């Protein structure tokens, strides 16, 4: 399929045109049409395409093992599926840093599937004996799990639907459970299910959710899943930009005038840490992954250092009027607070040796500053109520228990609360997107201390905090400072002398 522009026809990326790509563009080391599907992926978003799919291509390039093509399923919208199908499921990844880009066309997707209109049905695809691995990037909300109890929320509308119509599921949990039920009935070996979402204990959480869902249907199925299906935990890391209008033009330029309607921009940095499991798999370690016995330490470090600090920069930076994480990181007071937060608050709660912590923090400051990847405040700040416990509150608790001060966490929470009033302001740079937005907006109170108390008493977001009154007072003080004196003054007041004025 080609795009017509006045005067000439722009060819669309396709398997037949791979040989015409400029030398500067990396491409699959295999013929994409020769792959068979060994992986079924739920959630065909930018993150999957810039992370796991690219790692899988790199593994297959090196081993020549062509069994690991990916069938990627879009759970809701058909847009990405339509764009990819029109170009043989090929797309370009653009990895940007320091004014340079590494450009690669990915051919690891054998198929793209729009779940609601798929005639085969996702459960049947999961049960296909060639599929040895099912992976997921469906975001936290795709798990329908309570952030406090970690158990399936049975009254979530999607779950209610899937309980009534188990053979026509609309949620990832319902799809997986039905797929596994088909495997069980056929008596075949179940696929290994790997969550690649940025959640605490993502594999164990997914396992719990699937078993909880199966229990609503059939105790035997739940028991069989518990006994036979592996759900290894994994930790993923790469900052990926949602598709920007400029990406297509940048890609066309790199591809020598060939059009790609589904390019992805991301940073070059990537890690993927996966718990060892039994069974066949791509040699993902050749594509940048590592296999370990237990991911817990990696997970805590990722969630608390990167994602917690992302929240700090998004909420405070947003209140200060910065539109992106790069802009917020260029603000000297915020950069100093981000470092102090990682080294003095989040870091001491982790099992990271000092030099490694410092190296990670240096890397993160550089990654946050990358202006080529737009990390916009609305996206980084969204769904804060779901992210609070693993990224902020768990470390806050550890710090309270150890008697360490928590000025960064207090400010982060205060700035998040401030968003429930500030986002209505005409100059607001961040849209408030949160599953609990309505009930939280009702808690807004002109008195900062009463307001902080009402928010922090939400046990569905913060659990039960130790020394609750002291935390409420400190967050209330931070909210009062932010409201009265602005972000810069409120932040500088909480910087230890060694951080004041530093933008390292
Ligand atoms: C971000 C993450 O939106 C967010 O919550 O903090 O998507 C972050 O960019 C990734 O976890 C980086 O690996």
XYZ file of N, CA and C in Angstrom, residues 22-178:
471
model
N 18.202 2.103 3.376
C 19.589 2.574 3.408
C 20.430 1.749 4.381
N 21.712 1.719 4.148
C 22.660 0.940 4.977
C 22.635 1.362 6.445
N 22.278 2.635 6.676
C 22.286 3.169 8.043
C 21.148 2.605 8.886
N 20.239 1.883 8.258
C 19.085 1.346 8.987
C 19.291 -0.148 9.220
N 19.284 -0.568 10.489
C 19.394 -2.010 10.781
C 18.063 -2.678 10.440
N 18.097 -3.949 10.177
C 16.879 -4.648 9.759
C 16.931 -6.086 10.279
N 15.845 -6.845 10.156
C 15.870 -8.224 10.647
C 16.960 -9.025 9.935
N 17.625 -9.872 10.700
C 18.651 -10.735 10.103
C 18.035 -12.010 9.550
N 16.716 -12.065 9.477
C 15.986 -13.247 8.991
C 14.909 -12.740 8.030
N 14.344 -13.648 7.275
C 13.225 -13.245 6.418
C 11.966 -13.256 7.287
N 11.331 -12.113 7.512
C 10.181 -12.093 8.434
C 9.132 -13.148 8.087
N 8.936 -13.413 6.786
C 7.881 -14.382 6.406
C 8.258 -15.814 6.777
N 9.541 -16.037 7.122
C 9.944 -17.406 7.457
C 9.681 -17.735 8.933
N 9.271 -16.743 9.714
C 9.075 -16.996 11.156
C 7.795 -17.785 11.396
N 7.801 -18.582 12.464
C 6.531 -19.126 12.953
C 6.237 -18.456 14.286
N 4.973 -18.530 14.713
C 4.559 -17.827 15.926
C 4.795 -18.701 17.151
N 5.709 -18.264 18.020
C 5.940 -19.010 19.253
C 5.513 -18.222 20.479
N 5.202 -16.927 20.254
C 4.854 -16.039 21.381
C 3.553 -15.337 21.045
N 2.648 -15.319 22.020
C 1.419 -14.552 21.869
C 1.549 -13.394 22.856
N 1.460 -12.166 22.348
C 1.609 -11.017 23.239
C 0.304 -10.246 23.365
N -0.099 -9.947 24.594
C -1.301 -9.151 24.819
C -0.893 -7.711 25.094
N -1.336 -6.770 24.268
C -1.030 -5.351 24.467
C 0.013 -4.883 23.461
N -0.450 -4.533 22.255
C 0.491 -4.232 21.157
C 0.848 -2.740 21.153
N 1.262 -2.219 22.308
C 1.563 -0.785 22.391
C 3.001 -0.482 22.026
N 3.352 0.806 22.132
C 4.704 1.245 21.777
C 5.743 0.557 22.651
N 5.422 0.384 23.943
C 6.430 -0.190 24.836
C 6.834 -1.598 24.376
N 5.863 -2.414 24.104
C 6.169 -3.785 23.654
C 7.028 -3.750 22.389
N 6.650 -2.872 21.476
C 7.335 -2.887 20.181
C 8.765 -2.367 20.291
N 9.010 -1.461 21.280
C 10.377 -0.933 21.423
C 11.209 -1.762 22.404
N 10.591 -2.708 23.082
C 11.304 -3.441 24.140
C 11.386 -4.923 23.774
N 10.355 -5.679 24.117
C 10.415 -7.133 23.935
C 10.547 -7.546 22.467
N 9.801 -6.885 21.588
C 9.846 -7.284 20.176
C 11.246 -7.052 19.608
N 11.853 -5.942 19.997
C 13.203 -5.646 19.509
C 14.206 -6.658 20.094
N 14.065 -6.953 21.387
C 14.959 -7.941 22.019
C 14.797 -9.312 21.358
N 13.565 -9.637 20.985
C 13.312 -10.938 20.351
C 13.958 -10.967 18.967
N 13.849 -9.860 18.251
C 14.519 -9.787 16.938
C 16.029 -9.992 17.106
N 16.614 -9.306 18.110
C 18.067 -9.416 18.298
C 18.451 -10.859 18.649
N 17.616 -11.521 19.457
C 17.904 -12.922 19.801
C 17.833 -13.789 18.540
N 16.793 -13.613 17.751
C 16.636 -14.461 16.548
C 17.717 -14.145 15.520
N 18.128 -12.863 15.435
C 19.222 -12.512 14.512
C 20.452 -13.367 14.791
N 20.705 -13.552 16.096
C 21.961 -14.214 16.450
C 21.869 -15.734 16.448
N 20.684 -16.265 16.745
C 20.592 -17.727 16.823
C 20.063 -18.337 15.526
N 19.344 -17.537 14.746
C 18.712 -18.075 13.540
C 17.510 -18.961 13.874
N 17.135 -19.036 15.139
C 15.983 -19.852 15.546
C 14.700 -19.072 15.220
N 13.991 -19.506 14.197
C 12.868 -18.723 13.659
C 11.522 -19.093 14.282
N 11.541 -19.756 15.450
C 10.262 -20.211 16.043
C 9.615 -19.155 16.941
N 10.267 -17.975 17.040
C 9.821 -17.045 18.085
C 9.169 -15.780 17.558
N 8.507 -15.926 16.423
C 7.709 -14.799 15.939
C 6.605 -14.501 16.950
N 6.160 -13.249 16.955
C 5.184 -12.799 17.958
C 3.856 -12.472 17.273
N 2.766 -13.028 17.792
C 1.436 -12.549 17.390
C 1.039 -11.523 18.442
N 0.906 -10.271 18.038
C 0.668 -9.201 19.016
C -0.797 -8.775 18.966
N -1.428 -8.798 20.137
C -2.869 -8.548 20.216
C -3.131 -7.152 20.773
N -3.918 -6.365 20.047
C -4.402 -5.096 20.584
C -5.725 -5.394 21.282
N -5.809 -5.028 22.565
C -6.976 -5.445 23.354
C -8.220 -4.621 23.000
N -8.030 -3.336 22.742
C -9.209 -2.496 22.509
C -9.270 -1.902 21.116
N -8.356 -0.952 20.846
C -8.486 -0.174 19.611
C -7.771 -0.844 18.425
N -8.321 -0.684 17.235
C -7.725 -1.359 16.059
C -6.618 -0.535 15.371
N -6.429 0.734 15.802
C -5.562 1.642 15.033
C -4.198 1.046 14.708
N -3.504 0.526 15.720
C -2.131 0.060 15.497
C -2.134 -1.191 14.606
N -3.166 -2.016 14.779
C -3.267 -3.241 13.965
C -3.449 -2.866 12.498
N -4.331 -1.897 12.235
C -4.548 -1.467 10.846
C -3.251 -0.925 10.256
N -2.547 -0.107 11.040
C -1.317 0.498 10.512
C -0.272 -0.582 10.234
N -0.122 -1.534 11.128
C 0.926 -2.545 10.967
C 0.596 -3.543 9.851
N -0.667 -3.944 9.781
C -1.027 -4.937 8.741
C -0.757 -4.390 7.351
N -0.937 -3.084 7.198
C -0.728 -2.486 5.872
C 0.748 -2.417 5.505
N 1.624 -2.821 6.433
C 3.059 -2.811 6.113
C 3.718 -4.112 6.579
N 3.023 -5.226 6.367
C 3.532 -6.563 6.685
C 3.994 -6.679 8.136
N 3.357 -5.930 9.030
C 3.690 -5.921 10.474
C 5.126 -5.481 10.755
N 5.706 -4.753 9.820
C 7.050 -4.196 10.038
C 6.898 -2.779 10.592
N 7.858 -2.332 11.350
C 7.850 -0.941 11.843
C 9.281 -0.565 12.223
N 9.472 0.736 12.415
C 10.811 1.243 12.708
C 10.932 1.628 14.172
N 12.053 1.261 14.794
C 12.345 1.813 16.123
C 13.433 2.869 15.953
N 13.228 4.010 16.635
C 14.179 5.125 16.576
C 14.670 5.333 18.003
N 15.916 4.996 18.271
C 16.444 5.143 19.629
C 17.315 6.399 19.667
N 16.839 7.411 20.425
C 17.488 8.726 20.362
C 18.271 9.051 21.632
N 19.440 9.597 21.446
C 20.184 10.187 22.583
C 21.306 11.057 22.036
N 21.589 12.148 22.741
C 22.693 13.042 22.385
C 22.693 13.424 20.910
N 21.548 13.737 20.388
C 21.458 14.177 18.992
C 21.681 13.060 17.973
N 21.845 11.829 18.418
C 22.050 10.694 17.501
C 20.812 9.789 17.545
N 20.640 8.997 16.508
C 19.558 8.001 16.542
C 20.088 6.667 16.033
N 19.619 5.574 16.674
C 19.886 4.223 16.151
C 18.568 3.750 15.562
N 18.594 3.427 14.297
C 17.326 3.159 13.622
C 17.300 1.704 13.154
N 16.194 1.028 13.438
C 16.110 -0.390 13.080
C 14.680 -0.743 12.686
N 14.538 -1.456 11.605
C 13.222 -1.962 11.232
C 13.044 -3.331 11.893
N 11.906 -3.499 12.558
C 11.654 -4.736 13.309
C 10.701 -5.630 12.515
N 11.080 -6.901 12.406
C 10.243 -7.854 11.664
C 9.856 -9.041 12.527
N 9.811 -8.845 13.855
C 9.557 -9.979 14.758
C 8.068 -10.300 14.903
N 7.192 -9.390 14.437
C 5.758 -9.654 14.585
C 5.264 -10.463 13.380
N 4.774 -11.660 13.659
C 4.257 -12.487 12.566
C 2.820 -12.097 12.247
N 2.142 -11.545 13.247
C 0.730 -11.244 13.071
C 0.333 -10.159 14.044
N -0.633 -9.338 13.658
C -1.220 -8.420 14.632
C -2.721 -8.687 14.646
N -3.275 -8.630 15.839
C -4.653 -9.101 16.034
C -5.435 -8.036 16.796
N -6.629 -7.708 16.322
C -7.505 -6.806 17.073
C -8.496 -7.689 17.825
N -8.328 -7.795 19.149
C -9.082 -8.794 19.924
C -10.592 -8.724 19.684
N -11.226 -7.531 19.769
C -12.693 -7.534 19.647
C -13.204 -8.047 18.306
N -12.403 -7.944 17.245
C -12.936 -8.374 15.944
C -12.246 -9.642 15.423
N -11.489 -10.310 16.289
C -10.714 -11.475 15.838
C -11.607 -12.710 15.700
N -11.637 -13.298 14.507
C -12.545 -14.435 14.323
C -12.001 -15.706 14.985
N -10.703 -15.825 15.111
C -10.128 -17.021 15.767
C -10.395 -16.953 17.270
N -10.250 -15.780 17.848
C -10.460 -15.603 19.283
C -9.148 -15.750 20.044
N -8.875 -14.798 20.929
C -7.585 -14.805 21.648
C -7.386 -16.090 22.460
N -8.408 -16.628 23.162
C -8.168 -17.870 23.917
C -7.677 -19.010 23.024
N -8.253 -19.123 21.824
C -7.780 -20.185 20.913
C -6.334 -19.958 20.502
N -5.969 -18.726 20.333
C -4.579 -18.411 19.960
C -3.631 -18.776 21.111
N -4.084 -18.492 22.342
C -3.249 -18.830 23.502
C -3.050 -20.346 23.573
N -4.100 -21.075 23.193
C -4.047 -22.537 23.303
C -3.368 -23.202 22.105
N -2.945 -22.418 21.111
C -2.250 -22.985 19.946
C -0.965 -23.661 20.429
N -0.785 -24.952 20.130
C 0.382 -25.676 20.676
C 1.722 -25.072 20.271
N 1.758 -24.292 19.170
C 3.043 -23.670 18.803
C 3.412 -22.541 19.752
N 2.395 -22.005 20.447
C 2.641 -20.867 21.346
C 3.202 -21.387 22.668
N 4.477 -21.121 22.893
C 5.133 -21.637 24.104
C 5.138 -20.581 25.204
N 4.969 -19.312 24.789
C 5.081 -18.223 25.756
C 3.988 -17.197 25.471
N 3.321 -16.750 26.548
C 2.372 -15.641 26.432
C 2.954 -14.488 27.242
N 3.042 -13.323 26.642
C 3.583 -12.161 27.371
C 2.516 -11.073 27.415
N 2.660 -10.155 28.367
C 1.652 -9.100 28.510
C 2.284 -7.742 28.787
N 1.762 -6.711 28.114
C 1.941 -5.322 28.554
C 0.568 -4.687 28.426
N -0.214 -4.771 29.486
C -1.596 -4.273 29.427
C -1.837 -3.180 30.469
N -0.775 -2.703 31.116
C -0.791 -1.681 32.186
C -1.505 -2.217 33.426
N -1.282 -1.516 34.544
C -1.812 -1.989 35.826
C -3.322 -2.185 35.760
N -4.016 -1.283 35.072
C -5.478 -1.371 35.080
C -5.955 -2.629 34.338
N -5.127 -3.202 33.465
C -5.508 -4.411 32.743
C -5.593 -5.643 33.636
N -5.096 -5.542 34.873
C -5.074 -6.707 35.763
C -6.316 -6.780 36.660
N -7.067 -5.651 36.736
C -8.271 -5.597 37.577
C -7.965 -6.088 38.994
N -6.848 -5.603 39.537
C -6.404 -6.066 40.849
C -6.390 -4.879 41.814
N -6.788 -5.096 43.067
C -6.739 -4.017 44.057
C -5.283 -3.713 44.403
N -4.858 -2.417 44.380
C -3.464 -2.117 44.705
C -3.129 -2.425 46.164
N -4.124 -2.532 47.024
C -3.853 -2.797 48.441
C -3.809 -4.296 48.724
N -4.824 -5.044 48.254
C -4.865 -6.470 48.599
C -4.153 -7.335 47.565
N -3.949 -6.812 46.336
C -3.344 -7.621 45.286
C -4.286 -8.696 44.763
N -5.543 -8.645 45.155
C -6.509 -9.663 44.698
C -7.395 -9.096 43.586
N -7.940 -10.014 42.776
C -8.796 -9.601 41.665
C -10.000 -8.825 42.195
N -10.343 -7.719 41.531
C -11.547 -6.965 41.911
C -12.713 -7.538 41.116
N -13.459 -8.404 41.785
C -14.482 -9.172 41.068
C -15.611 -8.280 40.566
N -15.748 -7.079 41.136
C -16.841 -6.236 40.650
C -16.385 -5.244 39.570
N -15.158 -5.389 39.096
C -14.708 -4.558 37.986
C -15.549 -4.948 36.757
N -16.083 -3.962 35.997
C -17.055 -4.280 34.934
C -16.546 -5.331 33.942
N -15.267 -5.260 33.543
C -14.737 -6.233 32.586
C -14.772 -7.635 33.167
N -14.415 -7.765 34.434
C -14.405 -9.082 35.086
C -15.837 -9.618 35.157
N -16.769 -8.729 35.495
C -18.175 -9.171 35.577
C -18.629 -9.705 34.209
N -18.213 -8.984 33.161
C -18.579 -9.438 31.804
C -18.009 -10.831 31.536
N -16.709 -10.989 31.886
C -16.032 -12.246 31.531
C -16.536 -13.427 32.352
N -17.034 -13.145 33.562
C -17.621 -14.240 34.353
C -18.911 -14.701 33.664
N -19.660 -13.738 33.136
C -20.927 -14.104 32.457
C -20.673 -14.761 31.103
N -19.593 -14.311 30.419
C -19.323 -14.828 29.062
C -17.891 -15.356 28.988
N -17.583 -16.437 29.676
C -16.175 -16.895 29.754
C -15.562 -17.251 28.408
N -16.379 -17.620 27.422
C -15.783 -17.990 26.135
C -15.609 -16.781 25.221
N -16.134 -15.623 25.637
C -15.934 -14.408 24.832
C -15.369 -13.298 25.706
N -14.199 -13.543 26.294
C -13.669 -12.594 27.267
C -13.220 -11.279 26.633
N -13.293 -10.200 27.406
C -12.802 -8.901 26.918
C -11.615 -8.400 27.741
N -11.345 -9.037 28.900
C -10.200 -8.590 29.711
C -9.019 -9.548 29.492
N -7.795 -9.046 29.657
C -6.643 -9.944 29.545
C -6.727 -11.124 30.511
N -7.261 -10.886 31.703
C -7.351 -11.980 32.683
C -8.338 -13.041 32.194
N -9.470 -12.580 31.667
C -10.466 -13.516 31.132
C -9.911 -14.274 29.927
N -9.153 -13.576 29.071
C -8.582 -14.235 27.878
C -7.594 -15.319 28.280
N -6.736 -14.971 29.227
C -5.731 -15.936 29.675
C -6.391 -17.160 30.300
N -7.361 -16.894 31.169
C -7.994 -18.006 31.888
C -8.690 -18.943 30.903
N -9.403 -18.373 29.943
C -10.093 -19.227 28.974
C -9.075 -19.965 28.094
